């Protein structure tokens, strides 16, 4: 079976539950704090690995305590981390606040993620999908995408957070996954005729998603209705699961549905329960929804 390569960010996340997300100049009282493994790259790697894909990860951490915690989580998975770089920089981290409805705001400090050494990146010949995000430097994304094309590997990007994308990189992308806010940002650049060969997936939270295919076909897919506990990392759960299902030869629409089910289970589970979600739970939810 082909492998999935994820090159991206690793963060140690500090996630605070609060009754109210503070406004400007306001201090709000939080009710709980969670210290979690994170970073879009890391989260997507865990998700793709959890749902059965042979996943290898390339990224960078520091030698500090956050780096040690990130490493411990990666080591508990079966992700191949032989190309994980360790530097003298501070490890990446994020701070997020989440209110009772699951609304979420966050800030990241990239640290070591921005010092990935491109000379140490090797894409294995049997890689089927290279998955990138925007939390590392664009130079790395471009170099990696070029290497991917040399071995006939698809390039997927979760272009988050939104930032201007080099047209040279856009030309190498097969699939882009963005949310509603990011789609607004990319409206002018991405949706031009020139980039029609990119499959665009726009996630819409509880409203599901829209997909636009290179042949002009487009579809809207409904989200699964679940009680939300927290939306933190939901997009990453979706992308990792979807890429994993695609790698196993499934058609794109069923992969989107599979990813949506994985995200639904993720947002309706507690942090402890999330680590125990299995492929069987995803398939059960899909069947339940059809009947
Ligand atoms: O998508 C969620 C992730 O974004 C968090 O884990 C946080 O670290 C940020 O990178």
PDB file of N, CA, C and O in Angstrom, residues 16-31 95-100 103-106:
ATOM      1  N   UNK A  16      -8.103  26.383  26.814  1.00  0.00           N
ATOM      2  CA  UNK A  16      -8.849  26.821  27.999  1.00  0.00           C
ATOM      3  C   UNK A  16     -10.346  26.837  27.696  1.00  0.00           C
ATOM      4  O   UNK A  16     -10.770  27.403  26.689  1.00  0.00           O
ATOM      5  N   UNK A  17     -11.137  26.201  28.564  1.00  0.00           N
ATOM      6  CA  UNK A  17     -12.602  26.309  28.446  1.00  0.00           C
ATOM      7  C   UNK A  17     -13.068  27.519  29.232  1.00  0.00           C
ATOM      8  O   UNK A  17     -12.634  27.736  30.367  1.00  0.00           O
ATOM      9  N   UNK A  18     -13.936  28.293  28.634  1.00  0.00           N
ATOM     10  CA  UNK A  18     -14.421  29.497  29.297  1.00  0.00           C
ATOM     11  C   UNK A  18     -15.919  29.660  29.039  1.00  0.00           C
ATOM     12  O   UNK A  18     -16.436  29.143  28.039  1.00  0.00           O
ATOM     13  N   UNK A  19     -16.620  30.349  29.947  1.00  0.00           N
ATOM     14  CA  UNK A  19     -18.044  30.594  29.706  1.00  0.00           C
ATOM     15  C   UNK A  19     -18.202  31.597  28.585  1.00  0.00           C
ATOM     16  O   UNK A  19     -19.194  31.618  27.879  1.00  0.00           O
ATOM     17  N   UNK A  20     -17.165  32.452  28.448  1.00  0.00           N
ATOM     18  CA  UNK A  20     -17.293  33.565  27.519  1.00  0.00           C
ATOM     19  C   UNK A  20     -15.929  33.852  26.920  1.00  0.00           C
ATOM     20  O   UNK A  20     -14.940  33.948  27.655  1.00  0.00           O
ATOM     21  N   UNK A  21     -15.852  33.967  25.605  1.00  0.00           N
ATOM     22  CA  UNK A  21     -14.582  34.348  24.978  1.00  0.00           C
ATOM     23  C   UNK A  21     -14.393  35.854  25.217  1.00  0.00           C
ATOM     24  O   UNK A  21     -15.290  36.643  24.900  1.00  0.00           O
ATOM     25  N   UNK A  22     -13.276  36.247  25.860  1.00  0.00           N
ATOM     26  CA  UNK A  22     -13.155  37.669  26.215  1.00  0.00           C
ATOM     27  C   UNK A  22     -13.115  38.614  25.011  1.00  0.00           C
ATOM     28  O   UNK A  22     -12.605  38.257  23.957  1.00  0.00           O
ATOM     29  N   UNK A  23     -13.701  39.783  25.231  1.00  0.00           N
ATOM     30  CA  UNK A  23     -13.640  40.823  24.188  1.00  0.00           C
ATOM     31  C   UNK A  23     -12.344  41.592  24.393  1.00  0.00           C
ATOM     32  O   UNK A  23     -11.597  41.336  25.335  1.00  0.00           O
ATOM     33  N   UNK A  24     -12.124  42.602  23.564  1.00  0.00           N
ATOM     34  CA  UNK A  24     -10.940  43.454  23.685  1.00  0.00           C
ATOM     35  C   UNK A  24     -10.913  44.069  25.102  1.00  0.00           C
ATOM     36  O   UNK A  24     -11.963  44.507  25.597  1.00  0.00           O
ATOM     37  N   UNK A  25      -9.751  44.051  25.725  1.00  0.00           N
ATOM     38  CA  UNK A  25      -9.516  44.637  27.060  1.00  0.00           C
ATOM     39  C   UNK A  25     -10.259  43.905  28.180  1.00  0.00           C
ATOM     40  O   UNK A  25     -10.357  44.407  29.296  1.00  0.00           O
ATOM     41  N   UNK A  26     -10.828  42.749  27.910  1.00  0.00           N
ATOM     42  CA  UNK A  26     -11.586  42.045  28.948  1.00  0.00           C
ATOM     43  C   UNK A  26     -10.817  40.812  29.424  1.00  0.00           C
ATOM     44  O   UNK A  26     -10.107  40.170  28.652  1.00  0.00           O
ATOM     45  N   UNK A  27     -10.949  40.505  30.719  1.00  0.00           N
ATOM     46  CA  UNK A  27     -10.383  39.255  31.243  1.00  0.00           C
ATOM     47  C   UNK A  27     -11.554  38.356  31.627  1.00  0.00           C
ATOM     48  O   UNK A  27     -12.440  38.784  32.370  1.00  0.00           O
ATOM     49  N   UNK A  28     -11.585  37.161  31.103  1.00  0.00           N
ATOM     50  CA  UNK A  28     -12.686  36.251  31.437  1.00  0.00           C
ATOM     51  C   UNK A  28     -12.142  35.110  32.292  1.00  0.00           C
ATOM     52  O   UNK A  28     -10.960  34.766  32.203  1.00  0.00           O
ATOM     53  N   UNK A  29     -13.002  34.530  33.129  1.00  0.00           N
ATOM     54  CA  UNK A  29     -12.567  33.393  33.944  1.00  0.00           C
ATOM     55  C   UNK A  29     -12.758  32.107  33.164  1.00  0.00           C
ATOM     56  O   UNK A  29     -13.818  31.873  32.587  1.00  0.00           O
ATOM     57  N   UNK A  30     -11.730  31.280  33.180  1.00  0.00           N
ATOM     58  CA  UNK A  30     -11.833  29.979  32.514  1.00  0.00           C
ATOM     59  C   UNK A  30     -12.297  28.943  33.516  1.00  0.00           C
ATOM     60  O   UNK A  30     -12.170  29.131  34.737  1.00  0.00           O
ATOM     61  N   UNK A  31     -12.845  27.825  33.011  1.00  0.00           N
ATOM     62  CA  UNK A  31     -13.292  26.776  33.932  1.00  0.00           C
ATOM     63  C   UNK A  31     -12.349  25.572  33.932  1.00  0.00           C
ATOM     64  O   UNK A  31     -12.258  24.853  34.915  1.00  0.00           O
ATOM     65  N   UNK A  95      -2.230  28.756  21.967  1.00  0.00           N
ATOM     66  CA  UNK A  95      -3.143  29.013  23.079  1.00  0.00           C
ATOM     67  C   UNK A  95      -4.527  29.179  22.472  1.00  0.00           C
ATOM     68  O   UNK A  95      -4.697  29.955  21.525  1.00  0.00           O
ATOM     69  N   UNK A  96      -5.480  28.428  23.000  1.00  0.00           N
ATOM     70  CA  UNK A  96      -6.845  28.528  22.457  1.00  0.00           C
ATOM     71  C   UNK A  96      -7.847  28.719  23.586  1.00  0.00           C
ATOM     72  O   UNK A  96      -7.637  28.227  24.696  1.00  0.00           O
ATOM     73  N   UNK A  97      -8.914  29.443  23.307  1.00  0.00           N
ATOM     74  CA  UNK A  97     -10.042  29.522  24.257  1.00  0.00           C
ATOM     75  C   UNK A  97     -11.291  29.006  23.564  1.00  0.00           C
ATOM     76  O   UNK A  97     -11.517  29.295  22.388  1.00  0.00           O
ATOM     77  N   UNK A  98     -12.066  28.234  24.319  1.00  0.00           N
ATOM     78  CA  UNK A  98     -13.284  27.631  23.745  1.00  0.00           C
ATOM     79  C   UNK A  98     -14.460  27.926  24.673  1.00  0.00           C
ATOM     80  O   UNK A  98     -14.359  27.707  25.886  1.00  0.00           O
ATOM     81  N   UNK A  99     -15.561  28.417  24.122  1.00  0.00           N
ATOM     82  CA  UNK A  99     -16.715  28.679  24.993  1.00  0.00           C
ATOM     83  C   UNK A  99     -17.646  27.464  25.023  1.00  0.00           C
ATOM     84  O   UNK A  99     -17.376  26.437  24.390  1.00  0.00           O
ATOM     85  N   UNK A 100     -18.755  27.615  25.751  1.00  0.00           N
ATOM     86  CA  UNK A 100     -19.658  26.460  25.959  1.00  0.00           C
ATOM     87  C   UNK A 100     -20.259  25.923  24.676  1.00  0.00           C
ATOM     88  O   UNK A 100     -20.613  24.755  24.579  1.00  0.00           O
ATOM     89  N   UNK A 103     -17.380  27.395  20.341  1.00  0.00           N
ATOM     90  CA  UNK A 103     -16.696  28.435  19.552  1.00  0.00           C
ATOM     91  C   UNK A 103     -15.264  28.539  20.025  1.00  0.00           C
ATOM     92  O   UNK A 103     -14.984  28.398  21.224  1.00  0.00           O
ATOM     93  N   UNK A 104     -14.387  28.872  19.101  1.00  0.00           N
ATOM     94  CA  UNK A 104     -12.968  28.673  19.356  1.00  0.00           C
ATOM     95  C   UNK A 104     -12.134  29.791  18.744  1.00  0.00           C
ATOM     96  O   UNK A 104     -12.395  30.255  17.637  1.00  0.00           O
ATOM     97  N   UNK A 105     -11.159  30.307  19.525  1.00  0.00           N
ATOM     98  CA  UNK A 105     -10.205  31.295  19.006  1.00  0.00           C
ATOM     99  C   UNK A 105      -8.823  30.879  19.453  1.00  0.00           C
ATOM    100  O   UNK A 105      -8.656  30.394  20.569  1.00  0.00           O
ATOM    101  N   UNK A 106      -7.825  31.089  18.602  1.00  0.00           N
ATOM    102  CA  UNK A 106      -6.483  30.613  18.991  1.00  0.00           C
ATOM    103  C   UNK A 106      -5.381  31.476  18.394  1.00  0.00           C
ATOM    104  O   UNK A 106      -5.580  32.169  17.403  1.00  0.00           O
TER     105      UNK A 106
END
